[in-house]
Each structure stands twice: as C-alpha cells, then as structure tokens.
Tab-separated table of C-alpha atoms and ligand atoms in Angstrom:
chain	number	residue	atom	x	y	z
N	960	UNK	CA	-9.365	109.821	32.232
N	961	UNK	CA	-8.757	112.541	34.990
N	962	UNK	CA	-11.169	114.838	36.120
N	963	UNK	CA	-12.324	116.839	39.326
N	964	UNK	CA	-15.354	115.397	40.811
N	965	UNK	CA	-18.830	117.279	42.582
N	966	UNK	CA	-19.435	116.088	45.913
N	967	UNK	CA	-21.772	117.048	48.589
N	968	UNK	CA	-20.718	119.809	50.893
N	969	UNK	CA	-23.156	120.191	53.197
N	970	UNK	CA	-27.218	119.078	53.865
N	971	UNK	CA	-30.169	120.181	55.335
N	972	UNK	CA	-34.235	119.503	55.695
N	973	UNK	CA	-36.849	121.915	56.284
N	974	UNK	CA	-40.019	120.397	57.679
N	975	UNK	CA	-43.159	121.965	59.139
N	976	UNK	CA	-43.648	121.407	62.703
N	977	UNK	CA	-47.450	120.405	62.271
N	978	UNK	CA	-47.973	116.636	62.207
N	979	UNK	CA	-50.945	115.098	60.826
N	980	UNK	CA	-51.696	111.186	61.630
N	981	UNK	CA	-53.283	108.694	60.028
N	982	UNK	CA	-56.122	109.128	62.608
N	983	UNK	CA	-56.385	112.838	61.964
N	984	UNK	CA	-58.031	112.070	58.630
N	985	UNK	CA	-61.455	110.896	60.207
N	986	UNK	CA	-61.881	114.610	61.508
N	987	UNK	CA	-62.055	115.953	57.891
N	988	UNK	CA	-64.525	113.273	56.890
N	989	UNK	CA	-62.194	111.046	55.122
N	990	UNK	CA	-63.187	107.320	55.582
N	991	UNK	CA	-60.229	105.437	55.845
N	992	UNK	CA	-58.181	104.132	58.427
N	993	UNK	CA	-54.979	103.739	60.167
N	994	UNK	CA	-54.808	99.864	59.655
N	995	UNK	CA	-55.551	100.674	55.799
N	996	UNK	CA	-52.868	103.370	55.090
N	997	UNK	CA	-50.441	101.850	57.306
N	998	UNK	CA	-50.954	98.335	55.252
N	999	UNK	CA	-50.697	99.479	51.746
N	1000	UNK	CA	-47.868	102.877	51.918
N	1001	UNK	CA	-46.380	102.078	55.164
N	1002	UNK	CA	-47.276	106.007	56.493
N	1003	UNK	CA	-48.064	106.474	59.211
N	1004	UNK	CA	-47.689	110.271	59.439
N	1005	UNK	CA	-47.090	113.377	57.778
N	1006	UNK	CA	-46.088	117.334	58.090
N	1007	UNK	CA	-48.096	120.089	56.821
N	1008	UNK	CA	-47.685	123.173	56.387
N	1009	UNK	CA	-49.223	125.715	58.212
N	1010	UNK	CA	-49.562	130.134	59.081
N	1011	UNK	CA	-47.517	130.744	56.336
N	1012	UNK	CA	-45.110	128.430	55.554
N	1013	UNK	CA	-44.610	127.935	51.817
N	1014	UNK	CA	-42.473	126.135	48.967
N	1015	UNK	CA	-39.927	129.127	49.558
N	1016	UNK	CA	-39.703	129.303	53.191
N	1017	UNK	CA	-38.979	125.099	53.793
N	1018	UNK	CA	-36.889	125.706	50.724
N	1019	UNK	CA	-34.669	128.444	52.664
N	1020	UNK	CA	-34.530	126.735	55.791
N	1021	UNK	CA	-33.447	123.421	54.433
N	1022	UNK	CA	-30.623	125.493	52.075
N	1023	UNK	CA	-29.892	127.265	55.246
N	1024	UNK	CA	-28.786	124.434	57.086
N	1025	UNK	CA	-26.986	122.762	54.264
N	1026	UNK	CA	-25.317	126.063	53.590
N	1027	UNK	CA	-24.014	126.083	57.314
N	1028	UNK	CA	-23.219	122.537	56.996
N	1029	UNK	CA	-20.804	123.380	54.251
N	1030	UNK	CA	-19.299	126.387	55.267
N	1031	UNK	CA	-20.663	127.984	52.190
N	1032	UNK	CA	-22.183	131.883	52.706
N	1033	UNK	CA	-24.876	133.170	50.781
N	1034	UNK	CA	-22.947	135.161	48.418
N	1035	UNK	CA	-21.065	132.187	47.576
N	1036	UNK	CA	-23.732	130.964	45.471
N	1037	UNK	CA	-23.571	130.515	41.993
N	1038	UNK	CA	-26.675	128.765	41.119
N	1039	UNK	CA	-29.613	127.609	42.581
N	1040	UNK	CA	-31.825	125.256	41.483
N	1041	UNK	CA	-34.673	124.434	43.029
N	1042	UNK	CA	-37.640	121.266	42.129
N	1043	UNK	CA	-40.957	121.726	43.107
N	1044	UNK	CA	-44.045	120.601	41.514
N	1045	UNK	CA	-46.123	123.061	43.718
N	1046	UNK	CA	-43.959	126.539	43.111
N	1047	UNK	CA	-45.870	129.298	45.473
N	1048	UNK	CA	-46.681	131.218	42.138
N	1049	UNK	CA	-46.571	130.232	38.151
N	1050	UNK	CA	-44.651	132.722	37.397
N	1051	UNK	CA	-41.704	134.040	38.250
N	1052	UNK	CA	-39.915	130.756	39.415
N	1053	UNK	CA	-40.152	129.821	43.323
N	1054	UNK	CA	-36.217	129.998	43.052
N	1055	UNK	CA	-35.799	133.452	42.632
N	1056	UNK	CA	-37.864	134.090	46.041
N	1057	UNK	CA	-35.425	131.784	47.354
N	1058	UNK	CA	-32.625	133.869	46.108
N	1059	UNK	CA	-34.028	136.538	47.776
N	1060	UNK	CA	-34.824	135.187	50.656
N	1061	UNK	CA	-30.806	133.776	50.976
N	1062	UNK	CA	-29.669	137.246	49.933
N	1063	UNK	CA	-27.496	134.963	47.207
N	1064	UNK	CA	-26.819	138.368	45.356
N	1065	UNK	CA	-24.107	136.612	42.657
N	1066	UNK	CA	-26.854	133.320	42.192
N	1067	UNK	CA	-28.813	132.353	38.799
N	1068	UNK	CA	-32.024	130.566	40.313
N	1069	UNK	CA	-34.214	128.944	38.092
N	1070	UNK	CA	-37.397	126.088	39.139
N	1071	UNK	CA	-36.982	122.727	37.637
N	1072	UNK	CA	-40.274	120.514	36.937
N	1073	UNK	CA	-39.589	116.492	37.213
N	1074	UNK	CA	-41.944	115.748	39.960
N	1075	UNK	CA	-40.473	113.349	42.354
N	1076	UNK	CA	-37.524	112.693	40.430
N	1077	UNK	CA	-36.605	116.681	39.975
N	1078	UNK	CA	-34.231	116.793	42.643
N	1079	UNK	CA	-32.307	114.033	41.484
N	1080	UNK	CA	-32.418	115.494	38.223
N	1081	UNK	CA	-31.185	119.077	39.520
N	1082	UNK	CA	-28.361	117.230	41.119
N	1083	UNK	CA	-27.090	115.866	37.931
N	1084	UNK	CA	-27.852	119.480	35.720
N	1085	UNK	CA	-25.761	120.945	39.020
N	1086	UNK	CA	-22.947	118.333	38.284
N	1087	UNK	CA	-23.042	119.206	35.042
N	1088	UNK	CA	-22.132	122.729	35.450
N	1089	UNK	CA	-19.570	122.228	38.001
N	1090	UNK	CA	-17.838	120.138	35.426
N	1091	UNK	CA	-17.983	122.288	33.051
N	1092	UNK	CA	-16.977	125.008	34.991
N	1093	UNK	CA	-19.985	127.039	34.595
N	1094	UNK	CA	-20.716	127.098	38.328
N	1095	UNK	CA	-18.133	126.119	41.629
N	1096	UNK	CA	-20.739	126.336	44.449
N	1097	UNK	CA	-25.060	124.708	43.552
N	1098	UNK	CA	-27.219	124.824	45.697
N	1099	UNK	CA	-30.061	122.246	44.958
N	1100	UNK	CA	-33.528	122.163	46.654
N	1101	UNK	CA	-36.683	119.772	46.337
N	1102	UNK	CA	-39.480	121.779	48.235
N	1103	UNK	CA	-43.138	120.870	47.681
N	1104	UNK	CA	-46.249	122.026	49.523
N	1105	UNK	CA	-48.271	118.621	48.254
N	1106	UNK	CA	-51.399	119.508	50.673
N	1107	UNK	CA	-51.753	122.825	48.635
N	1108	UNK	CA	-52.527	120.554	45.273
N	1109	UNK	CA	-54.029	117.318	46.909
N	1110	UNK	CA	-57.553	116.813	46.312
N	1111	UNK	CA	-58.848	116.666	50.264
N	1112	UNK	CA	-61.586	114.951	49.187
N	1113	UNK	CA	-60.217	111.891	47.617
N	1114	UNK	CA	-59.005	109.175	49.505
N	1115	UNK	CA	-56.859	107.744	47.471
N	1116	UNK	CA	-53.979	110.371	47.474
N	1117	UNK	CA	-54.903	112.720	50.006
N	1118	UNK	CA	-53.251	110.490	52.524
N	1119	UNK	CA	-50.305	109.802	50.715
N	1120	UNK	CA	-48.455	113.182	50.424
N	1121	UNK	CA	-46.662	115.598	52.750
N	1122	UNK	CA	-45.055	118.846	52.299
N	1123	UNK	CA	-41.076	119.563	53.320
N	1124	UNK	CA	-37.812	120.830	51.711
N	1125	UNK	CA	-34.110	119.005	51.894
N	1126	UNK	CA	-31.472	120.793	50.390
N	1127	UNK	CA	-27.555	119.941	49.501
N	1128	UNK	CA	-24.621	122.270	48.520
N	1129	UNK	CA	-22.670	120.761	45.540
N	1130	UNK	CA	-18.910	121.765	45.150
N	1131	UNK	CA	-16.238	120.614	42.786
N	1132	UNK	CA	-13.527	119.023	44.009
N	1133	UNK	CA	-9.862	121.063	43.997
N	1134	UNK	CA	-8.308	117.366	43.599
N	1135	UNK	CA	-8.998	114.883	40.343
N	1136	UNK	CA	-9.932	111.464	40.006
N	1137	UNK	CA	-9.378	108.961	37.856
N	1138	UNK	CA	-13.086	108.210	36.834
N	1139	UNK	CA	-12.369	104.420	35.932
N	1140	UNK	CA	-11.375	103.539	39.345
N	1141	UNK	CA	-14.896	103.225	40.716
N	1142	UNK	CA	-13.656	101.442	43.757
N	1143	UNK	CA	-11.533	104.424	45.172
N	1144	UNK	CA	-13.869	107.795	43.437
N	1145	UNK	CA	-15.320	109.883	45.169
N	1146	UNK	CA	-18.050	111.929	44.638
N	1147	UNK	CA	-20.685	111.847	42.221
N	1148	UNK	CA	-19.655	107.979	40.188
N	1149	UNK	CA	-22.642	107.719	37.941
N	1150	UNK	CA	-25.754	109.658	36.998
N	1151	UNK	CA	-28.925	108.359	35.043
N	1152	UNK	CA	-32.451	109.616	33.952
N	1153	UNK	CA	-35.153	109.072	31.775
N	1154	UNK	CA	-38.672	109.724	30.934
N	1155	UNK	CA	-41.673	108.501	29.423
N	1156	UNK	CA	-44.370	111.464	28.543
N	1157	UNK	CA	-47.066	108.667	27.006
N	1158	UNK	CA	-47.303	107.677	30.587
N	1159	UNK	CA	-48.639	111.435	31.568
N	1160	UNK	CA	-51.967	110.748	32.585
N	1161	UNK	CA	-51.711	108.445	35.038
N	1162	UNK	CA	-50.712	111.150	37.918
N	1163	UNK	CA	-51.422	114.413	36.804
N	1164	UNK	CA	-53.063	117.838	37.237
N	1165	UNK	CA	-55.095	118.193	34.616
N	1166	UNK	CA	-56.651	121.621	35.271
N	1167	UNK	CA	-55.363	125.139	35.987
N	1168	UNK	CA	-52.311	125.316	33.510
N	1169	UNK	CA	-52.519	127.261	30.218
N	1170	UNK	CA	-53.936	124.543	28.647
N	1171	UNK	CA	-56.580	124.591	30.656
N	1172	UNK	CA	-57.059	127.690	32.688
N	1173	UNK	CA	-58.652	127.889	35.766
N	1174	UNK	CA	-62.145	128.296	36.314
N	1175	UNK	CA	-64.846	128.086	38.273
N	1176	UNK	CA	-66.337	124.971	37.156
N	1177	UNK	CA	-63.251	123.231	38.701
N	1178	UNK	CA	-64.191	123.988	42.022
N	1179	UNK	CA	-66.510	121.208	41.223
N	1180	UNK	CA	-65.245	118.385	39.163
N	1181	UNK	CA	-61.892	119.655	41.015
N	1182	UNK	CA	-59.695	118.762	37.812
N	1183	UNK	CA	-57.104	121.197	39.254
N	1184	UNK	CA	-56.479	119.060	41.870
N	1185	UNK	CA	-53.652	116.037	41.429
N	1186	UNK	CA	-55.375	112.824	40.218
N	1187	UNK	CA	-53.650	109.629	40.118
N	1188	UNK	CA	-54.198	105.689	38.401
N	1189	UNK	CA	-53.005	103.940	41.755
N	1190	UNK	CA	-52.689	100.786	40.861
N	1191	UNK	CA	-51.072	101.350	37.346
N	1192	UNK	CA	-48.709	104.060	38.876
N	1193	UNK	CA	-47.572	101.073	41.473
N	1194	UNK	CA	-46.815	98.564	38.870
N	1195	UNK	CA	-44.621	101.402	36.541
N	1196	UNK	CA	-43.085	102.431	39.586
N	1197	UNK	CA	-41.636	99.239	40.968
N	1198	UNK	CA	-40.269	98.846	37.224
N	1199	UNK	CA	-38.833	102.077	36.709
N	1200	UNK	CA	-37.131	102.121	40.332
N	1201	UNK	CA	-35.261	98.796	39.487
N	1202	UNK	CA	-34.118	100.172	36.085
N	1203	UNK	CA	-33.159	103.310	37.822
N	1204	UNK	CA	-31.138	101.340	40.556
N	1205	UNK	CA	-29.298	98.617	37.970
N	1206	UNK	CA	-28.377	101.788	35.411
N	1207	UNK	CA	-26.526	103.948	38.326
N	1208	UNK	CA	-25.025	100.661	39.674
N	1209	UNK	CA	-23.316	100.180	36.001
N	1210	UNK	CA	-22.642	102.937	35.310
N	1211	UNK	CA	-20.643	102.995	38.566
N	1212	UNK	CA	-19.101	99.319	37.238
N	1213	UNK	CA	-20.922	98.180	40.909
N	1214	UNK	CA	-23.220	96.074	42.225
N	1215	UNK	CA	-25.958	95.990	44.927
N	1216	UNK	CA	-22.900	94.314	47.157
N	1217	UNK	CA	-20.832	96.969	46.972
N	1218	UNK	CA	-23.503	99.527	48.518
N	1219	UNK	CA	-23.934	100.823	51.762
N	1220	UNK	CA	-26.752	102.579	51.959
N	1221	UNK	CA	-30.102	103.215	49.303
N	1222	UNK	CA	-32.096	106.156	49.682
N	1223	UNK	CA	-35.038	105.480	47.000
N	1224	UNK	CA	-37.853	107.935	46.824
N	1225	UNK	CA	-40.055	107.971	49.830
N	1226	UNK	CA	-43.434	107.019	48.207
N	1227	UNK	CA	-44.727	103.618	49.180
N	1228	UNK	CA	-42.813	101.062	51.469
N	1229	UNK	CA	-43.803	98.209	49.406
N	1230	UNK	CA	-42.263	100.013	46.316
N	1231	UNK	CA	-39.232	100.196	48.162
N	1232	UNK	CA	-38.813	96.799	49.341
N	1233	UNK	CA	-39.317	95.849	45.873
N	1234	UNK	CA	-36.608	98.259	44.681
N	1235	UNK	CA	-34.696	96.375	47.043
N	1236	UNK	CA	-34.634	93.166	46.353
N	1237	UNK	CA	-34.024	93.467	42.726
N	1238	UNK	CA	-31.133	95.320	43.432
N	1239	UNK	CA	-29.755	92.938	45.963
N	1240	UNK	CA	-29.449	95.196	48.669
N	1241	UNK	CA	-31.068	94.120	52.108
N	1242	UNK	CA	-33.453	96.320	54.326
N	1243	UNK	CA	-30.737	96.847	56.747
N	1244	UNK	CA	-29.595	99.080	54.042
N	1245	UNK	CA	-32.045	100.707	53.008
N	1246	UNK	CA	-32.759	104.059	54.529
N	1247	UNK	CA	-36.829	104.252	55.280
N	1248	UNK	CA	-38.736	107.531	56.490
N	1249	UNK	CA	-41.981	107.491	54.568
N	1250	UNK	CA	-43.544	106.316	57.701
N	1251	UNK	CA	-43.375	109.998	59.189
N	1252	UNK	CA	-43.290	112.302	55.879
N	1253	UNK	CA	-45.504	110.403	54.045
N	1254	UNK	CA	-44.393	111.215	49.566
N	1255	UNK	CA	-42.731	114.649	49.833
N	1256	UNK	CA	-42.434	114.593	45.840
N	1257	UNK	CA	-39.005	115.802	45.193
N	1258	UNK	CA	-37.787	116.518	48.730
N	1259	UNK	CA	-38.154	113.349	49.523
N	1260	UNK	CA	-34.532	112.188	48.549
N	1261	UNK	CA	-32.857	115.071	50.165
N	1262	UNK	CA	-34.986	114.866	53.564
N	1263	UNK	CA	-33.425	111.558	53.896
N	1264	UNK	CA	-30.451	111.863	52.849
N	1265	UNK	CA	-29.798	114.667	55.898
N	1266	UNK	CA	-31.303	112.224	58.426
N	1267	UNK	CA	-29.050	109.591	57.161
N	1268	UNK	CA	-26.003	111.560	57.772
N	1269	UNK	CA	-27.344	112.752	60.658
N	1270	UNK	CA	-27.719	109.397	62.196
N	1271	UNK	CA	-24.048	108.163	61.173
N	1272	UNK	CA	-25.432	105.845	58.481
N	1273	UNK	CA	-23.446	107.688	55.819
N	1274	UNK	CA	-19.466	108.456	56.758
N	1275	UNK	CA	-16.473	109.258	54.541
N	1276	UNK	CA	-16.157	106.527	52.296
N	1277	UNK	CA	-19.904	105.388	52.329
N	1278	UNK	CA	-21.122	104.870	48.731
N	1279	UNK	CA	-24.955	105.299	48.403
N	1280	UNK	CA	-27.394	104.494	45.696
N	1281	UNK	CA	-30.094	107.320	45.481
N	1282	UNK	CA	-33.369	106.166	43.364
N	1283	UNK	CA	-36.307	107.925	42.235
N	1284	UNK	CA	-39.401	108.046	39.935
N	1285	UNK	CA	-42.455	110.164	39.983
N	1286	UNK	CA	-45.300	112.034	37.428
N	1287	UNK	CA	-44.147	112.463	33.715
N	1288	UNK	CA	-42.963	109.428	34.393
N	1289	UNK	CA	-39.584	110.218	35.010
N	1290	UNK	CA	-36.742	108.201	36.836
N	1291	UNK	CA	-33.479	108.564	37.604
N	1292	UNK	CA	-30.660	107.334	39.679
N	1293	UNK	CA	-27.159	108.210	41.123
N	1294	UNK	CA	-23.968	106.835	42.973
N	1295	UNK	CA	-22.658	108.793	45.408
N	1296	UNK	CA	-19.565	108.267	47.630
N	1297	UNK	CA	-18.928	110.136	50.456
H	1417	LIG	C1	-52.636	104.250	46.182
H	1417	LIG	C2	-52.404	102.826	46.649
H	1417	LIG	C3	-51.883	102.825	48.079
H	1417	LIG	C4	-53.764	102.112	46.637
H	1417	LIG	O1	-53.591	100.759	47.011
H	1417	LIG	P1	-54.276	99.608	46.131
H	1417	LIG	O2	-54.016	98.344	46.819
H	1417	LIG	O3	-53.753	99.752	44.725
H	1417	LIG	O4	-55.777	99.975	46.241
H	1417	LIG	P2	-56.851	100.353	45.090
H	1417	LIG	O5	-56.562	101.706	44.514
H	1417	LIG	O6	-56.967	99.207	44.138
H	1417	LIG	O7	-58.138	100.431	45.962
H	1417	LIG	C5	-58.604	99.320	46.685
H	1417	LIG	C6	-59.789	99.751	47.510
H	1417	LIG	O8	-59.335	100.606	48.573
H	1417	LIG	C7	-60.132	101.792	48.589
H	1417	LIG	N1	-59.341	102.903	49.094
H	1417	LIG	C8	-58.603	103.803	48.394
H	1417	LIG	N2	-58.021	104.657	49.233
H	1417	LIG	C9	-58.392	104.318	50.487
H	1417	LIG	C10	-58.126	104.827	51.768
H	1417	LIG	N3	-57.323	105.889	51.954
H	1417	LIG	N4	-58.667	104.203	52.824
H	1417	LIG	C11	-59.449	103.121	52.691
H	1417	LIG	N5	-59.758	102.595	51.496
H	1417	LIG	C12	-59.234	103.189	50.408
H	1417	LIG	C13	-60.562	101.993	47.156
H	1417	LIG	O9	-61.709	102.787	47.078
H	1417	LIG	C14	-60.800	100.555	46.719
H	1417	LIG	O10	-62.086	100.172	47.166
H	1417	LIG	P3	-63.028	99.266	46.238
H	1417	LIG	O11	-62.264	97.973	46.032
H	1417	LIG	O12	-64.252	99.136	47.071
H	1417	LIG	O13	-63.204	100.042	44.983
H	1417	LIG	C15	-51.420	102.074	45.723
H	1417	LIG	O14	-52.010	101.835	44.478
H	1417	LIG	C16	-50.144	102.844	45.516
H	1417	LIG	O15	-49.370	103.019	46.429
H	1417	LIG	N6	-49.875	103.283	44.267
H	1417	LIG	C17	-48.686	104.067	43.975
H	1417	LIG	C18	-48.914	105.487	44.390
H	1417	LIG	C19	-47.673	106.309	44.381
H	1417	LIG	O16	-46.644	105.892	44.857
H	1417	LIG	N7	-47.794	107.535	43.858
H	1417	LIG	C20	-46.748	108.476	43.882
H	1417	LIG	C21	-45.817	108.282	42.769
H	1417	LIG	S1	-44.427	109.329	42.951
C-alpha cells in the first residue's frame, strides 16, 4: 500500500525558570531527603511554575517554538490539540486559550484527558486526521501545572511531579510511502494505545469533579488533591511500558536493534531502565531527563523529545521509540523516523 505519511515539523519546550531541588523540600516541612528521592525516582530537580505562568502560557511558548521550528505561522493551524490533566479552568478547554493566545484564527482546539500518556495519544488522533485529510498542519501540546494538583503535604508524590509544556507541529507529507517497507518509511511507522479503567484508583483525584464537587470539607481530608498507590502504580507501570514498547516495535516489523533512540515517559528512572531492558535497547540509547523535570505528566515526552534534537541525538534518518503510561491506566507507544 501507498500512502502519505505525518512527520514532525518542528519542536519546542516551555519550562518555568524556577527550579526547585530536592533540598528545597525541607523548607516546606516535608521530611524527606535528597539521598531518598534521588535513590528511588532518580530526580533530582524540578520547575515550577510561578507569577503567573499557567497550563496555557508553557503551552504557547512551547507551540511557539515548535511553530518557528517548522516554519509554520499561526494562521496555518488547523487543529490544536492540547493534553493536560491540570487545564487552567474546567470549562471551556485550556486549548481554546491557547488558540487565542497563538492568534490561530482558522484552528479547532479541543483538551484531551489521558494523563501521562495524552500527548502520545494526541499525536496519533493528529495522525489520524492528517491521513484522512481532515487537517494538513496539528499542532499537539502536553502542558501540565502538576504543583497546582499535588497534595504539598504528602510525601509520597509531592516530590515526584513538575510542571512544563513540549509541543510538536505535525504535517503530512507531499510525497507517499510504501507503508510495508519499514526499513526505508519515514514518519510516523506504527502507533499503539490502550487502557485499563478498573485500574482507576490507584492514581487519581478523587474530589472536585462533578461527581464529587468541591467543598469545604476537602480542604481537610484534601481528596481534591492527586493521590496515588506507589508501589502498585510501579509494578503496572513497568508492565504496561514493555507492552507499550514491544506493540510499536511490531507494528513497525522492528526490533529493539533497529532503534536509535527511546524516549519513554519521564516518571521514575528505575521504570525506565526496566522499559529498557525488556526491549533490548541499552542506556546509551535511552534519552533520560527526569533528573531535572522530575514527571511532567504528558509533557514529559515532548520536553524530551526537543532536547534530544536539540542535542543531535535525533538526525534525518533516526528512528525513535516513544513510550508512555500514566493515570486511567493508559499506555501507548509510537515509531517515529526522522
Ligand atoms: C513513589 C515511589 C518512589 C515510592 O517508592 P517505594 O520504594 O515504593 O516506597 P514506599 O511507597 O513503599 O514507601 C517506603 C517508605 O518510604 C517512605 N516515603 C515515602 N515518600 C518518601 C519521601 N519523599 N521521602 C522519604 N521517605 C518517603 C514511606 O512513608 C515508607 O515508609 P514506611 O516504610 O515507614 O511506611 C515508587 O513507588 C514509585 O516510583 N512508584 C511509581 C510512581 C509513578 O511513577 N507515578 C506516576 C505514574 S505516571
């Protein structure tokens, strides 16, 4: 079969400039340590955002850059679709300020809610409509404002999360390809998700959705705040980022050899070392930044990917194997070549 193919145009990050270290934490009254976080996640630091900044405005600046990256103006935009578990408002969708904020006048915007794996997922809906036609030019953002939903008061996930935006343009290729020959495609090769909704309640926010309104007894037991099963997330996670990683590999008709660079979702080091090995692929090619973002959610992928291309570790003809899993659960996975 013969078919044009999306590929990234262009990337870009958008990161507060306020740092927070694993030492800061002591200052809030959070026992823990540096030794302790450092051992078990591999962070070591994180951004948050401060006087002002928002979902919307690391969203923008990220989409800003990958727009210039592309060569793509603002009016050139035909959709935008932007991930974020922590949207600046319920309601209307964080995307539309985005939009606005982009002056993308001819642009459907619209929020998409997959936790850590949304962006991946708003890649694939975006490569969907380019193939279809429906769209030539998406713009696809994971922004998330974590510290804005963290409970600051519980050690246990407080320290993991950070807020940021990475952003890519997606085009459709004016050329075809033949979609069985994996090892000269281009593009997008394979796409995969999946969820499991049973699995809900192990990292969740239990409070302050229509379900369960907000009130003002949840400025004590604080059920508005994200709560998470550690250990039980851990063990899920390792399992659903080595399914993720063999299903894009076949559906690609590759292996871990044939890779040149991961990206898995930034959450836990140990999570991606594990990811790793079961996929065959050695450190050395594996691109790591949860040290100084800490979990970014959804912008995790994306805020690595532009740092990876930014430091020549992905050139034309680099095929990379993106991986991610987060609350629902949902996972998903992708080959890209460059
Ligand atoms: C959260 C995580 C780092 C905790 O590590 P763990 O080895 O599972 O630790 P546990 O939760 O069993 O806790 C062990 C002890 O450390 C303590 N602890 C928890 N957070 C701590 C912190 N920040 N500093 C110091 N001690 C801490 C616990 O209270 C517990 O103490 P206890 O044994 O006296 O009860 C780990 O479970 C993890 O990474 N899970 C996956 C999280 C994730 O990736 N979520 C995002 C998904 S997208």
């Amino acid at each position: 079969m013969i078919r044009p193919f999306a590929y990234v145009a262009g990337t870009g990050r958008g990161l507060p400039a306020a740092r927070m270290t694993n030492h800061d934490f002591s200052a809030i009254g959070i026992e823990t340590s540096h030794e302790w976080i450092v051992e078990r996640t591999g962070i070591s630091e994180r951004r948050i955002a401060r006087d002002g900044e928002s979902t919307c405005s690391m969203a923008a600046d990220a989409a800003r850059k990958a727009m210039e990256r592309a060569g793509v103006g603002a009016g050139e935009l035909d959709t935008i679709i932007l991930s974020t578990a922590t949207p600046d408002r319920l309601l209307p969708a964080t995307a539309v300020d985005v939009q606005a904020a982009l002056g993308a006048s001819r642009a459907a915007a619209f929020d998409l809610s997959a936790a850590c794996s949304g962006w991946l997922y708003g890649l694939t809906v975006g490569e969907g409509m380019l193939m279809t036609g429906a769209a030539k030019t998406v713009l696809v953002v994971g922004a998330e404002k974590m510290s804005a939903i963290v409970d600051w008061q519980d050690r246990a996930t407080c320290v993991l999360f950070g807020d940021g935006a990475g952003a890519v343009v997606l085009r459709a290729s004016k050329t075809a390809r033949r979609v069985n020959d994996a090892k000269e495609a281009k593009g997008i090769l394979s796409t995969f998700m999946r969820s499991d909704g049973q699995l809900a309640e192990l990292l969740w926010r239990p409070g302050g959705g229509a379900s369960l309104p907000f009130t003002e007894a949840m400025l004590t037991d604080r059920s508005h705040f994200v709560k998470m099963a550690g250990r039980e997330v851990f063990k899920h996670a390792v399992r659903m980022m080595a399914d993720a990683a063999d299903r894009a590999l076949d559906g690609a008709r590759l292996t871990g050899a044939d890779v040149d660079l991961m990206i898995p979702h930034q959450a836990n080091v140990r999570i991606i070392e594990a990811t790793a090995k079961h996929a065959n692929i050695p450190m050395s090619k594996v691109f790591v930044n949860v040290d100084r973002y800490g979990n970014t959610s959804s912008a995790s992928i994306p805020i690595a990917l532009d740092e990876a291309i930014e430091a020549g570790r992905i050139k034309d003809g680099s095929t990379v194997l993106l991986c991610a899993f987060g609350a629902g659960f949902t996972w998903g996975s992708m080959v890209v070549r460059f």
